[in-house]
Amino acid sequence: FYTPMYRTKCMYVDYENKRVLVRNIETEEEFYVPYDLLVGSDGVRSTVREAFVKRHSNFSCDYTDIFQEFKPVHVQIPKGVSSSAMVLLPDIFPYCQGICLPETGGLVNIGIGTTRNHFEKLPEELKSDDYKVVAEYVKANFKPFELHDYDDFAKQWVNQRWNQTGMVHCNFYHSLETSAVIMGDAAHATSPSIGMGMNTALRDAHIFSEILKETENDFTKALPAFSKARVKEGNALSDLAMHLYCMDKTQQLKETIHQVVRTTLFFKIPRFFDEHPFSMIGRRGVSLSDTYERAVKLGIIGKHRAINDKIRQEYFENITGMVSSTPNTTSWLPKLLFGTSLVAVGAAFAFQKMQMQ
């Protein structure tokens, strides 16, 4: 039977006795609810996931913020924009990346954000509290497509704060000892930058339902099978959202050019060029782990991860006062390597010419 308990909050998982402590947020009354199987879809700060941490010493859970400030707006579908596909908006404004996601009711969700180390460099118009200033700036600088109502866009923009959220990586999504699974944001909260968070959560539920049918509700088989099927997808989601983009403006520009060139070449001569991973995201029949593998093979993930981790670490060192400034100790290295390469090529050419003579 089903007993809905809206306006309640899960406070604690007593996994030894298979029950959860619940609080009514209106009356503040607390009471225990027994369970046979606990499905933790309780968000980025999951109480169910906390039980995994307490019970399993081998449970690895990495929680961090996404290092981004962003705002979403909901507008009427612009002319020429698909009502069923997402649109990536790279370098939409200075230091900004964007994404356009279809919604119901003839709307799209346009999300625009920047990495935290670049927030102070944003155009002042985007940080204005005056919707007229924002509307004028967007109308002049938003190039992908024309909006129906720039004032509506701007009013939504100024009437909300800059948003932040967390990101989660876990090495398994089930616990036989606590008789629980986690899914959705509890398992793989992520940046909204590739627009696949909700889709992946829904896919979690669908896959778990199928596994329960296949195992005839045998939890000892179903729970491990769920982790095997979904951990790779959840972690691929978080890493793609974080590292398909680069926090370094110059490198991100290079990657945008790479994306455009590779996509063009793939459509013209697919026999010789692999598709860019951005083009694979959200396509029916293509998993996020497949997309992640492509990004790894093309060298995108490794390169961006190294740069992004360095930028985050330097930002942390600066704002906490661990260092007073970040010396650019490695800026000479690419130039040196490039110069050395030119010298080597030149020497080889000269040697070959001498040999021919």
Coordinates of C-alpha atoms in Angstrom, one line a residue:
F1 CA 0.0 0.0 0.0
Y2 CA 1.0 3.6 -0.5
T3 CA 0.9 6.2 2.2
P4 CA 1.9 9.7 1.0
M5 CA 3.7 11.9 3.6
Y6 CA 4.0 15.3 2.0
R7 CA 5.5 18.2 4.0
T8 CA 7.8 15.8 5.9
K9 CA 11.6 15.6 6.0
C10 CA 13.8 12.5 6.5
M11 CA 16.1 13.3 9.5
Y12 CA 17.9 10.0 10.2
V13 CA 18.2 6.5 8.9
D14 CA 18.2 3.8 11.6
Y15 CA 19.5 1.1 9.4
E16 CA 20.0 -1.4 12.1
N17 CA 16.3 -1.4 12.8
K18 CA 15.2 -0.7 9.2
R19 CA 13.4 2.6 10.0
V20 CA 13.7 6.3 9.2
L21 CA 13.1 9.2 11.5
V22 CA 10.7 11.7 9.8
R23 CA 9.8 15.2 10.8
N24 CA 6.6 17.0 9.9
I25 CA 7.9 20.4 8.8
E26 CA 4.6 22.2 9.8
T27 CA 4.0 20.6 13.2
E28 CA 7.6 19.6 13.9
E29 CA 6.3 16.3 15.1
E30 CA 8.9 13.5 14.7
F31 CA 8.1 9.8 14.2
Y32 CA 9.7 6.6 12.8
V33 CA 8.6 4.9 9.6
P34 CA 9.7 1.3 9.0
Y35 CA 10.9 0.2 5.6
D36 CA 11.8 -2.9 3.6
L37 CA 13.7 -1.1 0.9
L38 CA 14.8 2.5 1.2
V39 CA 15.2 4.5 -2.0
G40 CA 17.2 7.6 -1.4
S41 CA 16.2 10.2 -3.9
D42 CA 16.6 13.0 -1.3
G43 CA 18.9 15.4 -3.1
V44 CA 22.4 16.6 -3.0
R45 CA 22.5 16.6 0.8
S46 CA 21.0 13.1 1.1
T47 CA 20.3 11.7 4.5
V48 CA 20.2 8.2 3.0
R49 CA 23.6 8.6 1.5
E50 CA 24.8 9.7 5.0
A51 CA 23.8 6.2 6.2
F52 CA 26.1 4.7 3.6
V53 CA 29.0 6.8 5.0
K54 CA 28.3 5.6 8.5
R55 CA 27.9 1.9 7.6
H56 CA 30.5 1.3 4.9
S57 CA 34.2 2.2 5.4
N58 CA 34.8 1.5 1.7
F59 CA 32.1 3.9 0.6
S60 CA 33.8 6.8 -1.3
C61 CA 31.7 10.0 -1.6
D62 CA 33.1 13.2 -2.9
Y63 CA 31.0 16.3 -2.4
T64 CA 32.1 19.6 -3.7
D65 CA 30.5 22.7 -5.2
I66 CA 30.5 23.1 -9.0
F67 CA 32.6 26.3 -8.9
Q68 CA 30.0 28.1 -11.0
E69 CA 27.6 31.0 -10.6
F70 CA 24.6 30.8 -12.9
K71 CA 21.1 32.0 -13.6
P72 CA 18.2 30.3 -15.5
V73 CA 15.4 32.1 -17.3
H74 CA 12.3 30.6 -18.9
V75 CA 11.2 32.2 -22.2
Q76 CA 9.0 31.5 -25.1
I77 CA 10.6 29.2 -27.7
P78 CA 12.5 31.5 -30.1
K79 CA 12.0 31.1 -33.8
G80 CA 14.2 28.4 -35.3
V81 CA 14.9 26.7 -31.9
S82 CA 13.9 23.1 -31.5
S83 CA 11.2 22.2 -29.0
S84 CA 12.7 18.8 -28.4
A85 CA 16.5 19.2 -28.3
M86 CA 19.0 21.1 -26.2
V87 CA 21.1 23.8 -27.7
L88 CA 24.6 24.5 -26.4
L89 CA 25.6 28.2 -26.2
P90 CA 29.4 28.3 -25.8
D91 CA 31.0 31.6 -25.0
I92 CA 27.6 33.3 -25.1
F93 CA 28.9 36.4 -23.3
P94 CA 32.4 37.2 -22.1
Y95 CA 33.5 34.5 -19.6
C96 CA 30.0 32.9 -19.9
Q97 CA 28.8 29.5 -21.1
G98 CA 25.1 28.8 -21.8
I99 CA 22.6 26.0 -22.6
C100 CA 19.0 26.1 -23.9
L101 CA 16.7 23.3 -22.8
P102 CA 13.2 22.6 -24.0
E103 CA 10.3 22.8 -21.5
T104 CA 6.6 22.2 -21.7
G105 CA 4.1 24.9 -22.5
G106 CA 6.0 26.3 -25.4
L107 CA 9.0 27.5 -23.3
V108 CA 12.7 26.9 -23.1
N109 CA 15.0 27.2 -20.2
I110 CA 18.1 29.3 -21.0
G111 CA 20.8 28.8 -18.3
I112 CA 23.9 31.1 -18.4
G113 CA 26.8 30.9 -16.0
T114 CA 30.4 31.6 -15.3
T115 CA 33.1 30.0 -13.3
R116 CA 33.8 31.6 -9.9
N117 CA 37.3 32.7 -10.7
H118 CA 35.8 34.8 -13.6
F119 CA 32.8 36.3 -11.8
E120 CA 34.5 39.6 -11.2
K121 CA 35.4 39.9 -14.9
L122 CA 31.7 39.6 -16.0
P123 CA 30.3 42.6 -17.9
E124 CA 28.8 45.0 -15.3
E125 CA 25.5 45.0 -17.2
L126 CA 25.0 41.3 -16.3
K127 CA 25.4 42.1 -12.6
S128 CA 23.1 45.1 -12.7
D129 CA 19.8 45.2 -10.7
D130 CA 18.2 47.4 -13.4
Y131 CA 16.3 45.1 -15.8
K132 CA 16.5 47.8 -18.5
V133 CA 20.2 47.7 -18.4
V134 CA 20.2 43.9 -18.7
A135 CA 17.6 43.9 -21.5
E136 CA 19.6 46.4 -23.5
Y137 CA 22.8 44.4 -23.1
V138 CA 21.2 41.1 -23.9
K139 CA 19.5 42.5 -27.0
A140 CA 22.8 43.8 -28.3
N141 CA 25.0 40.9 -27.4
F142 CA 22.9 37.7 -27.4
K143 CA 23.6 36.3 -30.9
P144 CA 22.4 32.7 -31.3
F145 CA 18.8 33.6 -31.9
E146 CA 16.3 36.5 -31.3
L147 CA 14.2 36.5 -28.2
H148 CA 10.5 37.3 -28.2
D149 CA 10.7 39.6 -25.1
Y150 CA 14.0 40.9 -23.9
D151 CA 12.4 42.8 -21.0
D152 CA 10.8 39.5 -19.7
F153 CA 14.2 37.8 -19.9
A154 CA 15.8 40.7 -18.0
K155 CA 13.2 40.9 -15.3
Q156 CA 13.6 37.2 -14.5
W157 CA 17.4 37.7 -14.5
V158 CA 17.5 40.6 -12.0
N159 CA 14.7 39.1 -9.8
Q160 CA 16.9 36.1 -8.7
R161 CA 20.2 35.7 -7.0
W162 CA 23.2 34.0 -8.6
N163 CA 22.8 30.3 -8.0
Q164 CA 25.3 27.7 -6.9
T165 CA 24.9 24.0 -6.4
G166 CA 26.9 20.9 -5.4
M167 CA 28.4 18.0 -7.2
V168 CA 28.6 14.3 -6.0
H169 CA 30.7 11.3 -7.0
C170 CA 30.0 7.9 -5.3
N171 CA 31.7 4.5 -5.9
F172 CA 28.5 2.5 -5.4
Y173 CA 24.8 3.3 -5.2
H174 CA 23.5 0.4 -3.1
S175 CA 23.9 -1.1 0.4
L176 CA 22.6 -4.5 1.2
E177 CA 23.4 -4.0 4.9
T178 CA 21.1 -0.9 5.1
S179 CA 18.7 -2.3 2.4
A180 CA 18.9 1.0 0.5
V181 CA 19.8 2.5 -2.9
I182 CA 20.5 6.1 -3.8
M183 CA 19.7 7.7 -7.2
G184 CA 19.3 11.1 -8.7
D185 CA 21.1 14.0 -7.0
A186 CA 21.7 11.9 -4.0
A187 CA 24.0 9.7 -6.2
H188 CA 25.3 12.1 -8.8
A189 CA 24.3 15.7 -8.3
T190 CA 26.0 17.8 -11.0
S191 CA 26.4 21.0 -12.8
P192 CA 23.5 22.0 -15.1
S193 CA 26.0 22.8 -17.9
I194 CA 25.1 19.8 -20.2
G195 CA 21.4 19.6 -19.2
M196 CA 21.3 15.9 -18.3
G197 CA 20.8 15.9 -14.6
M198 CA 17.0 15.2 -14.6
N199 CA 17.2 12.9 -17.5
T200 CA 19.8 10.8 -15.7
A201 CA 17.7 10.7 -12.5
L202 CA 14.7 9.5 -14.5
R203 CA 16.8 6.9 -16.2
D204 CA 18.0 5.7 -12.7
A205 CA 14.4 5.0 -11.7
H206 CA 13.6 3.3 -15.0
I207 CA 16.6 1.0 -14.9
F208 CA 16.0 0.1 -11.3
S209 CA 12.4 -0.8 -12.1
E210 CA 13.6 -3.1 -14.9
I211 CA 16.2 -4.7 -12.7
L212 CA 13.5 -5.4 -10.0
K213 CA 11.4 -7.2 -12.6
E214 CA 14.3 -9.2 -14.0
T215 CA 15.4 -10.3 -10.5
E216 CA 11.8 -10.9 -9.3
N217 CA 12.3 -8.3 -6.5
D218 CA 15.3 -10.2 -5.1
F219 CA 17.1 -7.3 -3.4
T220 CA 20.3 -9.3 -2.9
K221 CA 20.6 -9.4 -6.7
A222 CA 18.8 -6.2 -7.7
L223 CA 20.8 -3.8 -5.6
P224 CA 24.3 -4.8 -6.8
A225 CA 23.0 -4.9 -10.4
F226 CA 21.7 -1.3 -10.0
S227 CA 25.2 -0.1 -9.0
K228 CA 26.8 -2.0 -11.8
A229 CA 24.5 -0.4 -14.3
R230 CA 24.4 3.2 -13.0
V231 CA 27.6 4.1 -11.2
K232 CA 29.5 4.5 -14.5
E233 CA 26.6 6.7 -15.9
G234 CA 26.3 8.9 -12.8
N235 CA 30.0 9.6 -12.6
A236 CA 30.3 10.1 -16.4
L237 CA 27.5 12.7 -16.0
S238 CA 29.3 14.7 -13.3
D239 CA 32.7 14.6 -15.0
L240 CA 31.3 15.5 -18.4
A241 CA 29.4 18.5 -16.9
M242 CA 32.5 19.6 -15.1
H243 CA 35.3 19.0 -17.6
L244 CA 33.9 19.2 -21.1
Y245 CA 34.2 22.9 -20.5
C246 CA 37.5 24.5 -19.5
M247 CA 37.8 27.2 -16.9
D248 CA 40.7 28.8 -18.8
K249 CA 39.2 31.3 -21.3
T250 CA 41.9 30.7 -24.0
Q251 CA 41.7 26.9 -23.7
Q252 CA 37.9 27.1 -23.8
L253 CA 38.0 29.1 -27.0
K254 CA 40.4 26.5 -28.5
E255 CA 37.9 23.8 -27.5
T256 CA 35.0 25.6 -29.0
I257 CA 36.9 25.9 -32.3
H258 CA 37.8 22.2 -32.0
Q259 CA 34.2 21.3 -31.5
V260 CA 33.0 23.2 -34.6
V261 CA 35.8 21.9 -36.8
R262 CA 35.4 18.3 -35.7
T263 CA 31.7 18.4 -36.0
T264 CA 31.9 19.7 -39.6
L265 CA 34.5 17.1 -40.6
F266 CA 32.5 14.3 -39.0
F267 CA 29.5 15.1 -41.1
K268 CA 31.5 15.4 -44.3
I269 CA 33.9 12.5 -43.9
P270 CA 32.7 10.4 -40.8
R271 CA 34.9 7.5 -41.9
F272 CA 38.0 9.5 -40.8
F273 CA 36.8 11.6 -37.9
D274 CA 35.1 10.7 -34.6
E275 CA 32.2 12.8 -33.5
H276 CA 32.8 15.4 -30.9
P277 CA 31.3 14.2 -27.5
F278 CA 29.2 17.3 -27.1
S279 CA 27.2 16.2 -30.2
M280 CA 26.6 12.8 -28.6
I281 CA 25.0 14.0 -25.3
G282 CA 21.3 13.2 -25.0
R283 CA 21.1 11.1 -28.2
R284 CA 18.8 8.1 -27.9
G285 CA 20.9 4.9 -27.6
V286 CA 24.1 6.7 -26.6
S287 CA 25.0 6.4 -23.0
L288 CA 26.9 9.1 -21.0
S289 CA 29.6 6.6 -20.3
D290 CA 30.1 6.1 -24.0
T291 CA 30.3 9.9 -24.4
Y292 CA 32.8 10.1 -21.5
E293 CA 35.0 7.5 -23.1
R294 CA 35.0 9.4 -26.4
A295 CA 36.0 12.6 -24.5
V296 CA 38.8 10.7 -22.8
K297 CA 40.1 9.2 -26.0
L298 CA 40.1 12.6 -27.7
G299 CA 42.2 14.0 -24.8
I300 CA 39.5 16.5 -23.8
I301 CA 38.8 15.3 -20.2
G302 CA 42.4 14.8 -19.2
K303 CA 43.5 18.2 -20.5
H304 CA 40.6 20.1 -19.0
R305 CA 40.6 18.3 -15.7
A306 CA 44.3 19.2 -15.1
I307 CA 43.6 22.9 -16.0
N308 CA 40.4 23.1 -14.0
D309 CA 41.8 21.4 -10.9
K310 CA 44.8 23.8 -11.0
I311 CA 42.5 26.9 -11.3
R312 CA 40.2 25.7 -8.4
Q313 CA 43.3 25.1 -6.2
E314 CA 44.8 28.5 -6.9
Y315 CA 41.5 30.2 -6.3
F316 CA 41.2 28.5 -3.0
E317 CA 44.7 29.4 -2.0
N318 CA 44.1 33.0 -2.8
I319 CA 40.7 33.5 -1.1
T320 CA 41.9 31.7 2.1
G321 CA 45.1 33.6 2.3
M322 CA 47.3 30.6 1.9
V323 CA 49.2 32.5 -0.7
S324 CA 49.1 36.3 -1.3
S325 CA 49.3 35.8 -5.1
T326 CA 49.6 33.0 -7.6
P327 CA 52.9 33.2 -9.4
N328 CA 52.7 32.2 -13.0
T329 CA 55.5 29.7 -12.7
T330 CA 54.6 27.5 -15.6
S331 CA 53.7 30.1 -18.3
W332 CA 57.2 29.8 -19.7
L333 CA 56.9 26.0 -20.2
P334 CA 54.6 25.9 -23.3
K335 CA 56.7 28.7 -24.9
L336 CA 59.9 26.8 -24.2
L337 CA 58.5 23.5 -25.5
F338 CA 57.2 25.2 -28.6
G339 CA 60.5 27.0 -29.2
T340 CA 62.4 23.8 -28.6
S341 CA 60.2 22.0 -31.1
L342 CA 60.8 24.7 -33.7
V343 CA 64.6 24.4 -33.2
A344 CA 64.4 20.6 -33.4
V345 CA 62.4 20.8 -36.7
G346 CA 64.7 23.4 -38.1
A347 CA 67.8 21.4 -37.2
A348 CA 66.3 18.2 -38.7
F349 CA 65.5 20.1 -41.9
A350 CA 69.0 21.5 -42.1
F351 CA 70.6 18.1 -41.5
Q352 CA 68.4 16.5 -44.1
K353 CA 69.4 19.2 -46.6
M354 CA 73.1 18.7 -45.9
Q355 CA 72.7 15.0 -46.4
M356 CA 71.1 15.5 -49.8
Q357 CA 73.9 17.8 -50.8

